[in-house]
PDB file of C-alpha atoms in Angstrom:
ATOM      1  CA  MET A   1       6.253 -17.165   8.344  1.00 55.00           C
ATOM      2  CA  SER A   2       4.316 -14.783   5.948  1.00 71.00           C
ATOM      3  CA  ARG A   3       1.436 -15.497   3.406  1.00 86.00           C
ATOM      4  CA  LYS A   4       0.775 -13.791   0.234  1.00 93.00           C
ATOM      5  CA  LEU A   5      -2.408 -12.140  -0.360  1.00 97.00           C
ATOM      6  CA  GLU A   6      -3.577 -10.796  -3.839  1.00 98.00           C
ATOM      7  CA  PHE A   7      -6.348  -8.096  -4.589  1.00 98.00           C
ATOM      8  CA  SER A   8      -7.399  -5.987  -7.476  1.00 98.00           C
ATOM      9  CA  VAL A   9      -9.710  -3.379  -8.802  1.00 98.00           C
ATOM     10  CA  ARG A  10     -10.447  -2.017 -12.221  1.00 98.00           C
ATOM     11  CA  ILE A  11     -10.723   1.833 -12.155  1.00 98.00           C
ATOM     12  CA  HIS A  12     -12.143   4.007 -15.084  1.00 96.00           C
ATOM     13  CA  ALA A  13      -9.320   6.540 -15.334  1.00 96.00           C
ATOM     14  CA  THR A  14      -5.739   6.658 -16.521  1.00 96.00           C
ATOM     15  CA  ARG A  15      -2.760   5.059 -15.001  1.00 96.00           C
ATOM     16  CA  PRO A  16      -1.226   8.501 -14.170  1.00 96.00           C
ATOM     17  CA  HIS A  17      -4.398   9.578 -12.481  1.00 96.00           C
ATOM     18  CA  VAL A  18      -4.763   6.520 -10.294  1.00 97.00           C
ATOM     19  CA  TRP A  19      -1.108   6.500  -9.415  1.00 97.00           C
ATOM     20  CA  ARG A  20      -1.381  10.019  -8.089  1.00 96.00           C
ATOM     21  CA  ALA A  21      -4.401   9.199  -5.997  1.00 96.00           C
ATOM     22  CA  MET A  22      -2.735   6.361  -4.666  1.00 97.00           C
ATOM     23  CA  LEU A  23       0.494   7.770  -3.529  1.00 97.00           C
ATOM     24  CA  ASP A  24      -0.243  11.525  -3.192  1.00 97.00           C
ATOM     25  CA  ASP A  25      -0.573  12.517   0.561  1.00 96.00           C
ATOM     26  CA  PRO A  26      -3.923  13.939   0.722  1.00 96.00           C
ATOM     27  CA  THR A  27      -5.903  11.139  -1.226  1.00 96.00           C
ATOM     28  CA  TYR A  28      -3.631   8.515   0.355  1.00 97.00           C
ATOM     29  CA  ARG A  29      -4.906   9.412   3.626  1.00 97.00           C
ATOM     30  CA  VAL A  30      -8.467   8.951   2.232  1.00 97.00           C
ATOM     31  CA  TRP A  31      -8.218   5.408   0.474  1.00 97.00           C
ATOM     32  CA  THR A  32      -6.251   4.052   3.420  1.00 97.00           C
ATOM     33  CA  ARG A  33      -9.109   4.877   6.068  1.00 97.00           C
ATOM     34  CA  PRO A  34     -10.443   0.907   5.849  1.00 97.00           C
ATOM     35  CA  PHE A  35      -7.013   0.109   7.310  1.00 95.00           C
ATOM     36  CA  CYS A  36      -6.701   2.790   9.926  1.00 94.00           C
ATOM     37  CA  ALA A  37      -8.432   6.153   9.946  1.00 96.00           C
ATOM     38  CA  GLY A  38      -5.992   8.919  10.064  1.00 96.00           C
ATOM     39  CA  SER A  39      -3.132   6.973   8.739  1.00 95.00           C
ATOM     40  CA  TYR A  40      -0.598   8.838   6.744  1.00 97.00           C
ATOM     41  CA  TYR A  41       3.208   8.186   5.607  1.00 97.00           C
ATOM     42  CA  GLU A  42       6.417  10.050   6.369  1.00 96.00           C
ATOM     43  CA  GLY A  43       9.040   9.892   3.510  1.00 97.00           C
ATOM     44  CA  SER A  44       9.243   9.522   0.000  1.00 97.00           C
ATOM     45  CA  TRP A  45       8.118   6.932  -2.812  1.00 98.00           C
ATOM     46  CA  ALA A  46      11.424   7.254  -4.434  1.00 98.00           C
ATOM     47  CA  GLU A  47      13.173   3.865  -5.190  1.00 98.00           C
ATOM     48  CA  GLY A  48      15.587   3.059  -2.300  1.00 98.00           C
ATOM     49  CA  ALA A  49      13.980   5.513  -0.121  1.00 98.00           C
ATOM     50  CA  ARG A  50      12.669   4.914   3.622  1.00 97.00           C
ATOM     51  CA  ILE A  51       9.162   5.248   4.244  1.00 98.00           C
ATOM     52  CA  ARG A  52       7.173   5.269   7.516  1.00 97.00           C
ATOM     53  CA  PHE A  53       3.436   4.242   7.248  1.00 96.00           C
ATOM     54  CA  LEU A  54       1.972   5.651  10.694  1.00 96.00           C
ATOM     55  CA  SER A  55      -1.372   5.663  12.633  1.00 94.00           C
ATOM     56  CA  PRO A  56      -2.354   8.793  14.620  1.00 94.00           C
ATOM     57  CA  GLN A  57      -1.410   6.886  17.770  1.00 91.00           C
ATOM     58  CA  GLY A  58       2.062   6.495  16.662  1.00 87.00           C
ATOM     59  CA  GLY A  59       2.251   2.860  15.483  1.00 92.00           C
ATOM     60  CA  GLY A  60       2.823   1.550  12.359  1.00 93.00           C
ATOM     61  CA  MET A  61       5.419   0.242   9.828  1.00 93.00           C
ATOM     62  CA  VAL A  62       8.703   1.014   8.505  1.00 95.00           C
ATOM     63  CA  ALA A  63       9.667   0.217   5.026  1.00 96.00           C
ATOM     64  CA  ARG A  64      11.910   0.742   2.028  1.00 97.00           C
ATOM     65  CA  ILE A  65      11.006   1.415  -1.503  1.00 98.00           C
ATOM     66  CA  ALA A  66      12.562  -1.629  -3.341  1.00 98.00           C
ATOM     67  CA  ALA A  67      11.033  -0.544  -6.740  1.00 98.00           C
ATOM     68  CA  ASN A  68       9.543   2.329  -8.410  1.00 98.00           C
ATOM     69  CA  ARG A  69       8.614   2.320 -12.093  1.00 98.00           C
ATOM     70  CA  LEU A  70       6.483   5.388 -12.694  1.00 98.00           C
ATOM     71  CA  HIS A  71       2.648   4.392 -13.444  1.00 98.00           C
ATOM     72  CA  GLU A  72       3.420   0.848 -13.793  1.00 98.00           C
ATOM     73  CA  PHE A  73       5.013  -0.776 -10.538  1.00 98.00           C
ATOM     74  CA  ILE A  74       5.667   0.104  -7.086  1.00 98.00           C
ATOM     75  CA  SER A  75       7.441  -2.241  -4.329  1.00 98.00           C
ATOM     76  CA  ILE A  76       7.470  -1.844  -0.693  1.00 98.00           C
ATOM     77  CA  GLN A  77       9.729  -3.872   1.447  1.00 96.00           C
ATOM     78  CA  HIS A  78       8.532  -4.039   5.021  1.00 93.00           C
ATOM     79  CA  LEU A  79      11.670  -3.519   7.415  1.00 94.00           C
ATOM     80  CA  GLY A  80       9.999  -3.525  10.745  1.00 92.00           C
ATOM     81  CA  ILE A  81       7.086  -2.111  13.006  1.00 91.00           C
ATOM     82  CA  ILE A  82       6.808   0.958  15.057  1.00 93.00           C
ATOM     83  CA  ARG A  83       5.448   1.178  18.349  1.00 89.00           C
ATOM     84  CA  ASP A  84       4.737   4.505  20.204  1.00 87.00           C
ATOM     85  CA  GLY A  85       6.877   6.238  17.849  1.00 84.00           C
ATOM     86  CA  VAL A  86      10.052   3.831  17.875  1.00 90.00           C
ATOM     87  CA  GLU A  87      11.199   1.718  14.885  1.00 92.00           C
ATOM     88  CA  ASP A  88      11.756  -2.183  15.641  1.00 91.00           C
ATOM     89  CA  THR A  89      13.499  -3.742  12.869  1.00 91.00           C
ATOM     90  CA  ASP A  90      15.349  -6.627  14.895  1.00 91.00           C
ATOM     91  CA  SER A  91      13.118  -8.096  17.275  1.00 88.00           C
ATOM     92  CA  ASP A  92      12.225 -12.027  16.693  1.00 86.00           C
ATOM     93  CA  ALA A  93       8.661 -10.927  16.119  1.00 79.00           C
ATOM     94  CA  VAL A  94       9.990  -8.804  13.163  1.00 81.00           C
ATOM     95  CA  LYS A  95      12.476 -11.540  11.891  1.00 81.00           C
ATOM     96  CA  ALA A  96       9.508 -14.210  11.867  1.00 76.00           C
ATOM     97  CA  TRP A  97       8.123 -12.385   8.851  1.00 72.00           C
ATOM     98  CA  GLY A  98      10.985 -13.004   6.643  1.00 70.00           C
ATOM     99  CA  GLN A  99      11.041 -11.182   3.470  1.00 79.00           C
ATOM    100  CA  ALA A 100       7.812  -9.153   3.289  1.00 90.00           C
ATOM    101  CA  TYR A 101       6.501  -7.098   0.371  1.00 95.00           C
ATOM    102  CA  GLU A 102       3.761  -5.167  -0.858  1.00 96.00           C
ATOM    103  CA  ASN A 103       3.682  -4.925  -4.559  1.00 98.00           C
ATOM    104  CA  TYR A 104       1.459  -2.520  -6.651  1.00 98.00           C
ATOM    105  CA  ARG A 105       1.048  -2.944 -10.516  1.00 98.00           C
ATOM    106  CA  PHE A 106      -1.004  -0.793 -12.646  1.00 98.00           C
ATOM    107  CA  ARG A 107      -2.002  -2.006 -16.274  1.00 98.00           C
ATOM    108  CA  ASP A 108      -4.179  -0.611 -18.971  1.00 97.00           C
ATOM    109  CA  VAL A 109      -7.240  -3.050 -19.459  1.00 96.00           C
ATOM    110  CA  HIS A 110     -10.082  -2.111 -21.837  1.00 95.00           C
ATOM    111  CA  GLY A 111      -9.772   1.480 -21.310  1.00 94.00           C
ATOM    112  CA  ALA A 112      -9.418   1.344 -17.576  1.00 97.00           C
ATOM    113  CA  THR A 113      -6.636   0.777 -15.092  1.00 98.00           C
ATOM    114  CA  GLU A 114      -6.184  -2.357 -13.337  1.00 98.00           C
ATOM    115  CA  VAL A 115      -4.623  -2.067  -9.857  1.00 98.00           C
ATOM    116  CA  SER A 116      -3.187  -5.264  -8.614  1.00 98.00           C
ATOM    117  CA  VAL A 117      -1.817  -5.686  -4.989  1.00 98.00           C
ATOM    118  CA  GLU A 118       0.132  -8.327  -3.764  1.00 98.00           C
ATOM    119  CA  CYS A 119       1.032  -8.418  -0.208  1.00 96.00           C
ATOM    120  CA  ASP A 120       2.736 -10.562   2.181  1.00 92.00           C
ATOM    121  CA  THR A 121       1.379 -10.849   5.793  1.00 89.00           C
ATOM    122  CA  ALA A 122       1.663 -12.771   9.075  1.00 83.00           C
ATOM    123  CA  PRO A 123      -1.214 -15.289   9.565  1.00 85.00           C
ATOM    124  CA  GLU A 124      -2.425 -13.097  12.444  1.00 85.00           C
ATOM    125  CA  PHE A 125      -3.199 -10.183  10.205  1.00 87.00           C
ATOM    126  CA  GLU A 126      -4.682 -12.149   7.109  1.00 92.00           C
ATOM    127  CA  GLU A 127      -8.347 -11.840   8.172  1.00 95.00           C
ATOM    128  CA  TYR A 128      -7.900  -8.109   8.775  1.00 95.00           C
ATOM    129  CA  LEU A 129      -6.304  -7.672   5.466  1.00 95.00           C
ATOM    130  CA  ARG A 130      -8.953  -9.669   3.574  1.00 97.00           C
ATOM    131  CA  GLU A 131     -11.591  -7.458   4.872  1.00 97.00           C
ATOM    132  CA  ALA A 132      -9.587  -4.161   4.741  1.00 97.00           C
ATOM    133  CA  TRP A 133      -8.027  -4.282   1.269  1.00 98.00           C
ATOM    134  CA  PRO A 134     -11.313  -4.613  -0.856  1.00 98.00           C
ATOM    135  CA  LYS A 135     -12.616  -1.753   0.864  1.00 98.00           C
ATOM    136  CA  ALA A 136      -9.757   0.491   0.628  1.00 98.00           C
ATOM    137  CA  LEU A 137      -9.376  -0.211  -3.303  1.00 98.00           C
ATOM    138  CA  ALA A 138     -13.141   0.621  -3.632  1.00 98.00           C
ATOM    139  CA  VAL A 139     -12.540   3.794  -1.896  1.00 98.00           C
ATOM    140  CA  LEU A 140      -9.482   4.391  -4.345  1.00 98.00           C
ATOM    141  CA  ARG A 141     -11.843   3.546  -7.315  1.00 98.00           C
ATOM    142  CA  ASP A 142     -14.557   6.033  -6.013  1.00 97.00           C
ATOM    143  CA  LEU A 143     -11.870   8.855  -5.650  1.00 96.00           C
ATOM    144  CA  CYS A 144     -10.382   8.329  -9.199  1.00 96.00           C
ATOM    145  CA  GLU A 145     -13.749   7.873 -10.975  1.00 96.00           C
ATOM    146  CA  ALA A 146     -15.081  11.285  -9.255  1.00 91.00           C
ATOM    147  CA  GLY A 147     -13.062  13.119 -11.801  1.00 70.00           C
ATOM    148  CA  PRO A 148      -9.629  14.750 -11.695  1.00 63.00           C
ATOM    149  CA  ASP A 149     -10.904  17.625  -9.615  1.00 57.00           C
ATOM    150  CA  ALA A 150     -11.628  15.225  -6.954  1.00 53.00           C
ATOM    151  CA  VAL A 151      -7.998  14.038  -6.845  1.00 54.00           C
TER     152      VAL A 151
END
């Protein structure tokens, strides 16, 4: 069974600028450090595409991009876990999550961009995510507000 967590940050930059900083490989690697230093992704953010979120140690998550509305909304459907480079989408542990999503919304708010994150998580990861998400969003904000040359 999963729990839904919500986080948000207001960033003084345009939605296209924030979108690029969040999803482009070089800056993705920076703002996701609070989750796992050295994390990266393989695959595409295109709707329907399969994507893998990986740690330098070979672990991570396999997912599908359920929706992608440019500069507005992206939804990631988690399909399973990766251990030592091997995908697991069928174990009882994975099935116990049920339908797990991570959704990002980008809205214009008083000359800034509000990024809202809604994610489903297993109870054993809740505390970790409650600590990591605010830190990661603060790094994203700092990257974006440093200016276009920083992203």
